[in-house]
Amino acid sequence: MKRKTVTDLAHNLLLSNINKESVIVDATAGNGHDTLFLAQHVKHVHAFDIQLQAINNSKELTKDYSNITFHHTSFENITKITPYYDGVIFNLGYLPGSDKQIKTNYHTTIQTLDKLHEKKMGFIEIVAYPGHIEGFIESVAIQSWLDKNKIKYRVIKLPFDTKNEPPFIFYWNYKDWKENFSVFLCISIVYYTVPWYISSVQYTVVRRLSLWIHNLKKVLLNFVF
Ligand SMILES: C[S@@+](CC[C@H](N)C(=O)[O-])C[C@H]1O[C@@H](n2cnc3c(N)ncnc32)[C@H](O)[C@@H]1O
C-alpha cells in the first residue's frame, strides 16, 4: 500500500473546505499538481508562480481544464490581482527538478500573510518544509507570525513520520474567526444590555410603587382628617 504523503494530507484537508462554487488561489503553482487537484474540485483557480518554467509546467499538466487563470508573478500580488477568493494554498520551497536557489523565503511569505490577514477572507493552508535550513527559518517565522497575530491555527502532521524535521501543514480559517467574533459580539451585547434592561425595569417598578404608596398615603390622610 502506498504511504500517505503530506500532499495527500493537504488535499484531504482541502476537500473539507472546497466545493464546486469555490474560488481558490494556488500561491505556488510549481509543477501544477495542486493546481490540477483544485481545478478538478472547484469553480476557479488562480495559480501564481514567479518562475516561467513553473507556469509552463502547470499549464501543460492542467491543459484539459479551462477554469484556471495563471499569474506569472509573486504571491505578494495575490490581494491586488484576486480581490475575491475562498481560500489560499501555499506549498513552500523550490520547484522540484529545477534551480533550488529560487525558492520561497520567510520575508515575502510573511509580507504576503500580512496582506491576506488584512482581508481576513477564507482559509489559508500552508505546506511547510522545515527539513532544509531556509524552510526551517520560514516555518518558525510563520509560527511566530501566527502567535503574534493571535490567530487560532492548526498544525497537521503525518502520523509516524520518522524524518527529523518532516513537512507539515499550517491551517486556519478566517470564516471561523468571523463566526467566533460574531458569537463574542452577541454574548457581549447580551451581557451588557440585559442587566441594564433589568435594572431599568426594576427602577420603573420601584418608582411606580413609591408613587402609589405616596398617593395612597395622601388619600388616607384626606380620609382621616
Ligand atoms: C514546492 S514548489 C510548489 C509545488 C506545487 N504546488 C506543485 O503542486 O507542484 C514551490 C514553488 O514556489 C514558487 N515560488 C517561490 N517564491 C514565490 C513567490 N514569491 N511567489 C510565487 N511563487 C513562488 C517556486 O518558483 C516554486 O515553483
PDB file of C-alpha atoms and ligand atoms in Angstrom:
ATOM      1  CA  MET A   1       0.000   0.000   0.000  1.00  0.00           C
ATOM      2  CA  LYS A   2       1.301   3.481  -0.958  1.00  0.00           C
ATOM      3  CA  ARG A   3       2.303   5.543   2.079  1.00  0.00           C
ATOM      4  CA  LYS A   4       0.405   8.792   2.530  1.00  0.00           C
ATOM      5  CA  THR A   5       2.381  11.947   1.802  1.00  0.00           C
ATOM      6  CA  VAL A   6       1.968  15.453   3.189  1.00  0.00           C
ATOM      7  CA  THR A   7       0.415  16.378  -0.194  1.00  0.00           C
ATOM      8  CA  ASP A   8      -2.293  13.703   0.311  1.00  0.00           C
ATOM      9  CA  LEU A   9      -2.887  15.149   3.753  1.00  0.00           C
ATOM     10  CA  ALA A  10      -3.097  18.693   2.337  1.00  0.00           C
ATOM     11  CA  HIS A  11      -5.515  17.581  -0.400  1.00  0.00           C
ATOM     12  CA  ASN A  12      -7.742  15.763   2.119  1.00  0.00           C
ATOM     13  CA  LEU A  13      -7.875  18.883   4.248  1.00  0.00           C
ATOM     14  CA  LEU A  14      -8.754  20.914   1.157  1.00  0.00           C
ATOM     15  CA  LEU A  15     -11.683  18.618   0.357  1.00  0.00           C
ATOM     16  CA  SER A  16     -13.421  19.609   3.586  1.00  0.00           C
ATOM     17  CA  ASN A  17     -13.087  23.298   2.680  1.00  0.00           C
ATOM     18  CA  ILE A  18     -13.884  23.488  -1.035  1.00  0.00           C
ATOM     19  CA  ASN A  19     -16.818  22.824  -3.342  1.00  0.00           C
ATOM     20  CA  LYS A  20     -17.854  23.385  -6.950  1.00  0.00           C
ATOM     21  CA  GLU A  21     -18.558  27.058  -6.196  1.00  0.00           C
ATOM     22  CA  SER A  22     -15.173  27.829  -4.618  1.00  0.00           C
ATOM     23  CA  VAL A  23     -12.590  30.244  -5.983  1.00  0.00           C
ATOM     24  CA  ILE A  24      -9.156  29.199  -4.711  1.00  0.00           C
ATOM     25  CA  VAL A  25      -5.700  30.722  -5.045  1.00  0.00           C
ATOM     26  CA  ASP A  26      -2.732  28.397  -5.517  1.00  0.00           C
ATOM     27  CA  ALA A  27       0.056  30.751  -4.404  1.00  0.00           C
ATOM     28  CA  THR A  28       2.873  28.446  -5.601  1.00  0.00           C
ATOM     29  CA  ALA A  29       1.855  26.577  -8.760  1.00  0.00           C
ATOM     30  CA  GLY A  30       5.213  24.760  -9.178  1.00  0.00           C
ATOM     31  CA  ASN A  31       4.701  21.698 -11.359  1.00  0.00           C
ATOM     32  CA  GLY A  32       0.918  22.110 -11.180  1.00  0.00           C
ATOM     33  CA  HIS A  33      -0.076  19.117  -9.033  1.00  0.00           C
ATOM     34  CA  ASP A  34      -2.022  21.213  -6.517  1.00  0.00           C
ATOM     35  CA  THR A  35      -3.458  23.400  -9.297  1.00  0.00           C
ATOM     36  CA  LEU A  36      -4.698  20.263 -11.083  1.00  0.00           C
ATOM     37  CA  PHE A  37      -6.260  18.879  -7.898  1.00  0.00           C
ATOM     38  CA  LEU A  38      -8.019  22.194  -7.292  1.00  0.00           C
ATOM     39  CA  ALA A  39      -9.213  22.542 -10.906  1.00  0.00           C
ATOM     40  CA  GLN A  40     -10.917  19.141 -10.558  1.00  0.00           C
ATOM     41  CA  HIS A  41     -12.855  20.212  -7.460  1.00  0.00           C
ATOM     42  CA  VAL A  42     -13.586  23.944  -7.582  1.00  0.00           C
ATOM     43  CA  LYS A  43     -15.156  26.569  -9.821  1.00  0.00           C
ATOM     44  CA  HIS A  44     -11.994  28.580 -10.467  1.00  0.00           C
ATOM     45  CA  VAL A  45      -8.289  28.504  -9.599  1.00  0.00           C
ATOM     46  CA  HIS A  46      -5.880  31.448  -9.657  1.00  0.00           C
ATOM     47  CA  ALA A  47      -2.384  29.958  -9.889  1.00  0.00           C
ATOM     48  CA  PHE A  48       0.691  32.097  -9.108  1.00  0.00           C
ATOM     49  CA  ASP A  49       4.392  31.417  -9.575  1.00  0.00           C
ATOM     50  CA  ILE A  50       7.467  33.598 -10.075  1.00  0.00           C
ATOM     51  CA  GLN A  51       9.098  31.076 -12.435  1.00  0.00           C
ATOM     52  CA  LEU A  52       8.012  30.904 -16.059  1.00  0.00           C
ATOM     53  CA  GLN A  53       9.078  27.262 -16.136  1.00  0.00           C
ATOM     54  CA  ALA A  54       6.655  26.517 -13.275  1.00  0.00           C
ATOM     55  CA  ILE A  55       3.808  28.314 -15.046  1.00  0.00           C
ATOM     56  CA  ASN A  56       4.530  26.380 -18.257  1.00  0.00           C
ATOM     57  CA  ASN A  57       4.790  23.017 -16.440  1.00  0.00           C
ATOM     58  CA  SER A  58       1.495  23.713 -14.658  1.00  0.00           C
ATOM     59  CA  LYS A  59      -0.221  24.775 -17.883  1.00  0.00           C
ATOM     60  CA  GLU A  60       0.911  21.541 -19.547  1.00  0.00           C
ATOM     61  CA  LEU A  61      -0.341  19.363 -16.660  1.00  0.00           C
ATOM     62  CA  THR A  62      -3.714  21.118 -16.492  1.00  0.00           C
ATOM     63  CA  LYS A  63      -4.285  21.611 -20.229  1.00  0.00           C
ATOM     64  CA  ASP A  64      -7.674  19.818 -20.089  1.00  0.00           C
ATOM     65  CA  TYR A  65      -9.068  22.388 -17.651  1.00  0.00           C
ATOM     66  CA  SER A  66     -10.387  25.815 -18.572  1.00  0.00           C
ATOM     67  CA  ASN A  67     -11.135  27.028 -15.031  1.00  0.00           C
ATOM     68  CA  ILE A  68      -7.590  28.236 -14.237  1.00  0.00           C
ATOM     69  CA  THR A  69      -6.043  31.698 -14.567  1.00  0.00           C
ATOM     70  CA  PHE A  70      -2.246  31.706 -14.400  1.00  0.00           C
ATOM     71  CA  HIS A  71      -0.354  34.678 -12.967  1.00  0.00           C
ATOM     72  CA  HIS A  72       3.363  34.797 -13.658  1.00  0.00           C
ATOM     73  CA  THR A  73       4.135  36.956 -10.642  1.00  0.00           C
ATOM     74  CA  SER A  74       4.943  36.756  -6.945  1.00  0.00           C
ATOM     75  CA  PHE A  75       2.270  35.710  -4.470  1.00  0.00           C
ATOM     76  CA  GLU A  76       2.805  39.120  -2.862  1.00  0.00           C
ATOM     77  CA  ASN A  77       0.359  40.359  -5.547  1.00  0.00           C
ATOM     78  CA  ILE A  78      -2.497  37.988  -4.653  1.00  0.00           C
ATOM     79  CA  THR A  79      -4.658  40.597  -2.916  1.00  0.00           C
ATOM     80  CA  LYS A  80      -4.077  43.104  -5.746  1.00  0.00           C
ATOM     81  CA  ILE A  81      -4.925  40.652  -8.545  1.00  0.00           C
ATOM     82  CA  THR A  82      -7.635  38.484  -6.958  1.00  0.00           C
ATOM     83  CA  PRO A  83      -9.928  40.618  -4.823  1.00  0.00           C
ATOM     84  CA  TYR A  84     -12.188  37.650  -4.008  1.00  0.00           C
ATOM     85  CA  TYR A  85     -11.220  34.101  -3.003  1.00  0.00           C
ATOM     86  CA  ASP A  86     -12.473  31.366  -0.667  1.00  0.00           C
ATOM     87  CA  GLY A  87      -9.023  30.139   0.279  1.00  0.00           C
ATOM     88  CA  VAL A  88      -5.298  30.348  -0.464  1.00  0.00           C
ATOM     89  CA  ILE A  89      -2.873  27.432  -0.505  1.00  0.00           C
ATOM     90  CA  PHE A  90       0.922  27.631  -0.307  1.00  0.00           C
ATOM     91  CA  ASN A  91       3.308  24.777  -0.978  1.00  0.00           C
ATOM     92  CA  LEU A  92       6.577  26.335   0.132  1.00  0.00           C
ATOM     93  CA  GLY A  93      10.099  25.642  -1.094  1.00  0.00           C
ATOM     94  CA  TYR A  94      11.609  25.233  -4.561  1.00  0.00           C
ATOM     95  CA  LEU A  95      10.379  23.852  -7.855  1.00  0.00           C
ATOM     96  CA  PRO A  96      11.227  20.131  -7.825  1.00  0.00           C
ATOM     97  CA  GLY A  97      13.673  19.279 -10.616  1.00  0.00           C
ATOM     98  CA  SER A  98      14.743  22.885 -11.110  1.00  0.00           C
ATOM     99  CA  ASP A  99      17.004  25.640  -9.729  1.00  0.00           C
ATOM    100  CA  LYS A 100      16.929  25.129  -5.943  1.00  0.00           C
ATOM    101  CA  GLN A 101      18.098  28.711  -5.428  1.00  0.00           C
ATOM    102  CA  ILE A 102      14.686  30.033  -6.483  1.00  0.00           C
ATOM    103  CA  LYS A 103      12.500  29.257  -3.532  1.00  0.00           C
ATOM    104  CA  THR A 104      10.024  30.863  -1.184  1.00  0.00           C
ATOM    105  CA  ASN A 105      11.565  32.859   1.656  1.00  0.00           C
ATOM    106  CA  TYR A 106      10.239  33.961   5.012  1.00  0.00           C
ATOM    107  CA  HIS A 107      10.409  37.656   4.130  1.00  0.00           C
ATOM    108  CA  THR A 108       7.983  37.599   1.165  1.00  0.00           C
ATOM    109  CA  THR A 109       5.872  34.844   2.762  1.00  0.00           C
ATOM    110  CA  ILE A 110       5.288  36.915   5.921  1.00  0.00           C
ATOM    111  CA  GLN A 111       4.640  40.081   3.884  1.00  0.00           C
ATOM    112  CA  THR A 112       2.004  38.168   1.909  1.00  0.00           C
ATOM    113  CA  LEU A 113       0.434  36.715   5.059  1.00  0.00           C
ATOM    114  CA  ASP A 114       0.179  40.287   6.408  1.00  0.00           C
ATOM    115  CA  LYS A 115      -1.780  41.322   3.308  1.00  0.00           C
ATOM    116  CA  LEU A 116      -4.066  38.270   3.488  1.00  0.00           C
ATOM    117  CA  HIS A 117      -4.595  38.878   7.191  1.00  0.00           C
ATOM    118  CA  GLU A 118      -5.813  42.401   6.443  1.00  0.00           C
ATOM    119  CA  LYS A 119      -8.530  40.885   4.237  1.00  0.00           C
ATOM    120  CA  LYS A 120      -9.455  38.104   6.698  1.00  0.00           C
ATOM    121  CA  MET A 121     -11.072  36.105   3.890  1.00  0.00           C
ATOM    122  CA  GLY A 122     -11.493  32.327   3.588  1.00  0.00           C
ATOM    123  CA  PHE A 123      -8.963  29.730   4.707  1.00  0.00           C
ATOM    124  CA  ILE A 124      -5.174  29.560   4.451  1.00  0.00           C
ATOM    125  CA  GLU A 125      -3.335  26.264   4.080  1.00  0.00           C
ATOM    126  CA  ILE A 126       0.467  26.211   4.049  1.00  0.00           C
ATOM    127  CA  VAL A 127       2.611  23.150   3.476  1.00  0.00           C
ATOM    128  CA  ALA A 128       5.958  23.902   5.144  1.00  0.00           C
ATOM    129  CA  TYR A 129       9.254  22.028   4.714  1.00  0.00           C
ATOM    130  CA  PRO A 130      11.495  22.565   7.758  1.00  0.00           C
ATOM    131  CA  GLY A 131      13.897  19.812   6.577  1.00  0.00           C
ATOM    132  CA  HIS A 132      16.258  22.375   4.989  1.00  0.00           C
ATOM    133  CA  ILE A 133      17.589  25.464   6.765  1.00  0.00           C
ATOM    134  CA  GLU A 134      15.627  28.137   4.819  1.00  0.00           C
ATOM    135  CA  GLY A 135      12.460  26.049   5.163  1.00  0.00           C
ATOM    136  CA  PHE A 136      13.091  25.719   8.888  1.00  0.00           C
ATOM    137  CA  ILE A 137      13.535  29.506   9.272  1.00  0.00           C
ATOM    138  CA  GLU A 138      10.407  30.073   7.180  1.00  0.00           C
ATOM    139  CA  SER A 139       8.244  27.722   9.291  1.00  0.00           C
ATOM    140  CA  VAL A 140       9.492  29.256  12.561  1.00  0.00           C
ATOM    141  CA  ALA A 141       8.744  32.735  11.144  1.00  0.00           C
ATOM    142  CA  ILE A 142       5.204  31.667  10.172  1.00  0.00           C
ATOM    143  CA  GLN A 143       4.543  30.175  13.600  1.00  0.00           C
ATOM    144  CA  SER A 144       5.777  33.349  15.359  1.00  0.00           C
ATOM    145  CA  TRP A 145       3.702  35.486  12.995  1.00  0.00           C
ATOM    146  CA  LEU A 146       0.578  33.401  13.800  1.00  0.00           C
ATOM    147  CA  ASP A 147       1.215  33.682  17.537  1.00  0.00           C
ATOM    148  CA  LYS A 148       1.928  37.418  17.303  1.00  0.00           C
ATOM    149  CA  ASN A 149      -1.374  37.960  15.466  1.00  0.00           C
ATOM    150  CA  LYS A 150      -3.240  35.710  17.949  1.00  0.00           C
ATOM    151  CA  ILE A 151      -4.566  33.548  15.120  1.00  0.00           C
ATOM    152  CA  LYS A 152      -6.110  30.208  16.061  1.00  0.00           C
ATOM    153  CA  TYR A 153      -4.365  27.764  13.744  1.00  0.00           C
ATOM    154  CA  ARG A 154      -3.848  24.057  13.432  1.00  0.00           C
ATOM    155  CA  VAL A 155      -0.596  22.242  12.758  1.00  0.00           C
ATOM    156  CA  ILE A 156      -1.242  18.989  10.922  1.00  0.00           C
ATOM    157  CA  LYS A 157       1.442  16.330  10.606  1.00  0.00           C
ATOM    158  CA  LEU A 158       1.638  12.853   9.158  1.00  0.00           C
ATOM    159  CA  PRO A 159       1.461  10.217  11.874  1.00  0.00           C
ATOM    160  CA  PHE A 160       4.550   8.039  12.200  1.00  0.00           C
ATOM    161  CA  ASP A 161       6.775  10.276  10.036  1.00  0.00           C
ATOM    162  CA  THR A 162      10.262   9.238  11.085  1.00  0.00           C
ATOM    163  CA  LYS A 163      12.140  12.067   9.339  1.00  0.00           C
ATOM    164  CA  ASN A 164      13.984  14.538  11.566  1.00  0.00           C
ATOM    165  CA  GLU A 165      12.044  17.628  10.504  1.00  0.00           C
ATOM    166  CA  PRO A 166       9.131  16.244   8.467  1.00  0.00           C
ATOM    167  CA  PRO A 167       6.950  18.573   6.362  1.00  0.00           C
ATOM    168  CA  PHE A 168       3.724  19.704   7.966  1.00  0.00           C
ATOM    169  CA  ILE A 169       0.691  21.909   7.389  1.00  0.00           C
ATOM    170  CA  PHE A 170      -0.404  25.198   8.942  1.00  0.00           C
ATOM    171  CA  TYR A 171      -4.135  25.740   8.580  1.00  0.00           C
ATOM    172  CA  TRP A 172      -6.507  28.463   9.721  1.00  0.00           C
ATOM    173  CA  ASN A 173      -9.846  29.814   8.564  1.00  0.00           C
ATOM    174  CA  TYR A 174     -10.948  33.432   8.806  1.00  0.00           C
ATOM    175  CA  LYS A 175     -14.568  32.246   8.496  1.00  0.00           C
ATOM    176  CA  ASP A 176     -14.175  30.551  11.910  1.00  0.00           C
ATOM    177  CA  TRP A 177     -12.568  33.747  13.180  1.00  0.00           C
ATOM    178  CA  LYS A 178     -15.521  35.826  11.947  1.00  0.00           C
ATOM    179  CA  GLU A 179     -18.040  33.331  13.379  1.00  0.00           C
ATOM    180  CA  ASN A 180     -16.248  33.347  16.748  1.00  0.00           C
ATOM    181  CA  PHE A 181     -16.161  37.123  16.652  1.00  0.00           C
ATOM    182  CA  SER A 182     -19.947  37.259  15.948  1.00  0.00           C
ATOM    183  CA  VAL A 183     -20.628  34.887  18.867  1.00  0.00           C
ATOM    184  CA  PHE A 184     -18.369  37.013  21.089  1.00  0.00           C
ATOM    185  CA  LEU A 185     -20.205  40.172  19.957  1.00  0.00           C
ATOM    186  CA  CYS A 186     -23.650  38.613  20.643  1.00  0.00           C
ATOM    187  CA  ILE A 187     -22.568  37.414  24.106  1.00  0.00           C
ATOM    188  CA  SER A 188     -21.123  40.865  24.904  1.00  0.00           C
ATOM    189  CA  ILE A 189     -24.314  42.613  23.803  1.00  0.00           C
ATOM    190  CA  VAL A 190     -26.475  40.270  25.916  1.00  0.00           C
ATOM    191  CA  TYR A 191     -24.042  40.525  28.849  1.00  0.00           C
ATOM    192  CA  TYR A 192     -24.110  44.319  28.906  1.00  0.00           C
ATOM    193  CA  THR A 193     -27.692  45.100  27.839  1.00  0.00           C
ATOM    194  CA  VAL A 194     -29.700  42.530  29.833  1.00  0.00           C
ATOM    195  CA  PRO A 195     -28.563  43.728  33.311  1.00  0.00           C
ATOM    196  CA  TRP A 196     -29.121  47.312  32.162  1.00  0.00           C
ATOM    197  CA  TYR A 197     -32.634  46.401  30.956  1.00  0.00           C
ATOM    198  CA  ILE A 198     -33.416  44.517  34.181  1.00  0.00           C
ATOM    199  CA  SER A 199     -32.161  47.381  36.330  1.00  0.00           C
ATOM    200  CA  SER A 200     -34.192  49.913  34.331  1.00  0.00           C
ATOM    201  CA  VAL A 201     -37.309  47.717  34.716  1.00  0.00           C
ATOM    202  CA  GLN A 202     -36.591  47.386  38.447  1.00  0.00           C
ATOM    203  CA  TYR A 203     -36.180  51.139  38.667  1.00  0.00           C
ATOM    204  CA  THR A 204     -39.564  51.730  36.975  1.00  0.00           C
ATOM    205  CA  VAL A 205     -41.309  49.213  39.265  1.00  0.00           C
ATOM    206  CA  VAL A 206     -39.791  50.703  42.433  1.00  0.00           C
ATOM    207  CA  ARG A 207     -40.620  54.233  41.298  1.00  0.00           C
ATOM    208  CA  ARG A 208     -44.238  53.312  40.446  1.00  0.00           C
ATOM    209  CA  LEU A 209     -44.593  51.544  43.786  1.00  0.00           C
ATOM    210  CA  SER A 210     -43.274  54.516  45.757  1.00  0.00           C
ATOM    211  CA  LEU A 211     -45.598  56.878  43.825  1.00  0.00           C
ATOM    212  CA  TRP A 212     -48.505  54.583  44.509  1.00  0.00           C
ATOM    213  CA  ILE A 213     -47.656  54.480  48.256  1.00  0.00           C
ATOM    214  CA  HIS A 214     -47.293  58.249  48.280  1.00  0.00           C
ATOM    215  CA  ASN A 215     -50.744  58.710  46.667  1.00  0.00           C
ATOM    216  CA  LEU A 216     -52.308  56.165  48.975  1.00  0.00           C
ATOM    217  CA  LYS A 217     -50.874  57.996  51.968  1.00  0.00           C
ATOM    218  CA  LYS A 218     -52.421  61.264  50.687  1.00  0.00           C
ATOM    219  CA  VAL A 219     -55.828  59.630  50.181  1.00  0.00           C
ATOM    220  CA  LEU A 220     -55.739  58.074  53.641  1.00  0.00           C
ATOM    221  CA  LEU A 221     -54.708  61.348  55.248  1.00  0.00           C
ATOM    222  CA  ASN A 222     -57.560  63.146  53.447  1.00  0.00           C
ATOM    223  CA  PHE A 223     -59.936  60.480  54.539  1.00  0.00           C
ATOM    224  CA  VAL A 224     -58.902  60.565  58.209  1.00  0.00           C
ATOM    225  CA  PHE A 225     -58.732  64.374  58.547  1.00  0.00           C
TER     226      PHE A 225
HETATM  227  C1  LIG B   1       7.334  23.400  -3.766  1.00  0.00           C
HETATM  228  S1  LIG B   1       7.031  24.282  -5.241  1.00  0.00           S
HETATM  229  C2  LIG B   1       5.277  24.188  -5.393  1.00  0.00           C
HETATM  230  C3  LIG B   1       4.769  22.829  -5.765  1.00  0.00           C
HETATM  231  C4  LIG B   1       3.422  22.883  -6.442  1.00  0.00           C
HETATM  232  N1  LIG B   1       2.385  23.353  -5.575  1.00  0.00           N
HETATM  233  C5  LIG B   1       3.033  21.581  -7.086  1.00  0.00           C
HETATM  234  O1  LIG B   1       1.939  21.055  -6.819  1.00  0.00           O
HETATM  235  O2  LIG B   1       3.810  21.091  -7.896  1.00  0.00           O
HETATM  236  C6  LIG B   1       7.273  25.957  -4.758  1.00  0.00           C
HETATM  237  C7  LIG B   1       7.074  26.957  -5.887  1.00  0.00           C
HETATM  238  O3  LIG B   1       7.007  28.257  -5.314  1.00  0.00           O
HETATM  239  C8  LIG B   1       7.483  29.163  -6.271  1.00  0.00           C
HETATM  240  N2  LIG B   1       7.759  30.451  -5.613  1.00  0.00           N
HETATM  241  C9  LIG B   1       8.816  30.822  -4.861  1.00  0.00           C
HETATM  242  N3  LIG B   1       8.673  32.088  -4.424  1.00  0.00           N
HETATM  243  C10 LIG B   1       7.495  32.531  -4.914  1.00  0.00           C
HETATM  244  C11 LIG B   1       6.785  33.762  -4.822  1.00  0.00           C
HETATM  245  N4  LIG B   1       7.262  34.797  -4.111  1.00  0.00           N
HETATM  246  N5  LIG B   1       5.601  33.873  -5.457  1.00  0.00           N
HETATM  247  C12 LIG B   1       5.091  32.827  -6.166  1.00  0.00           C
HETATM  248  N6  LIG B   1       5.723  31.641  -6.301  1.00  0.00           N
HETATM  249  C13 LIG B   1       6.905  31.487  -5.679  1.00  0.00           C
HETATM  250  C14 LIG B   1       8.690  28.475  -6.853  1.00  0.00           C
HETATM  251  O4  LIG B   1       9.002  29.015  -8.108  1.00  0.00           O
HETATM  252  C15 LIG B   1       8.185  27.016  -6.911  1.00  0.00           C
HETATM  253  O5  LIG B   1       7.708  26.720  -8.181  1.00  0.00           O
END
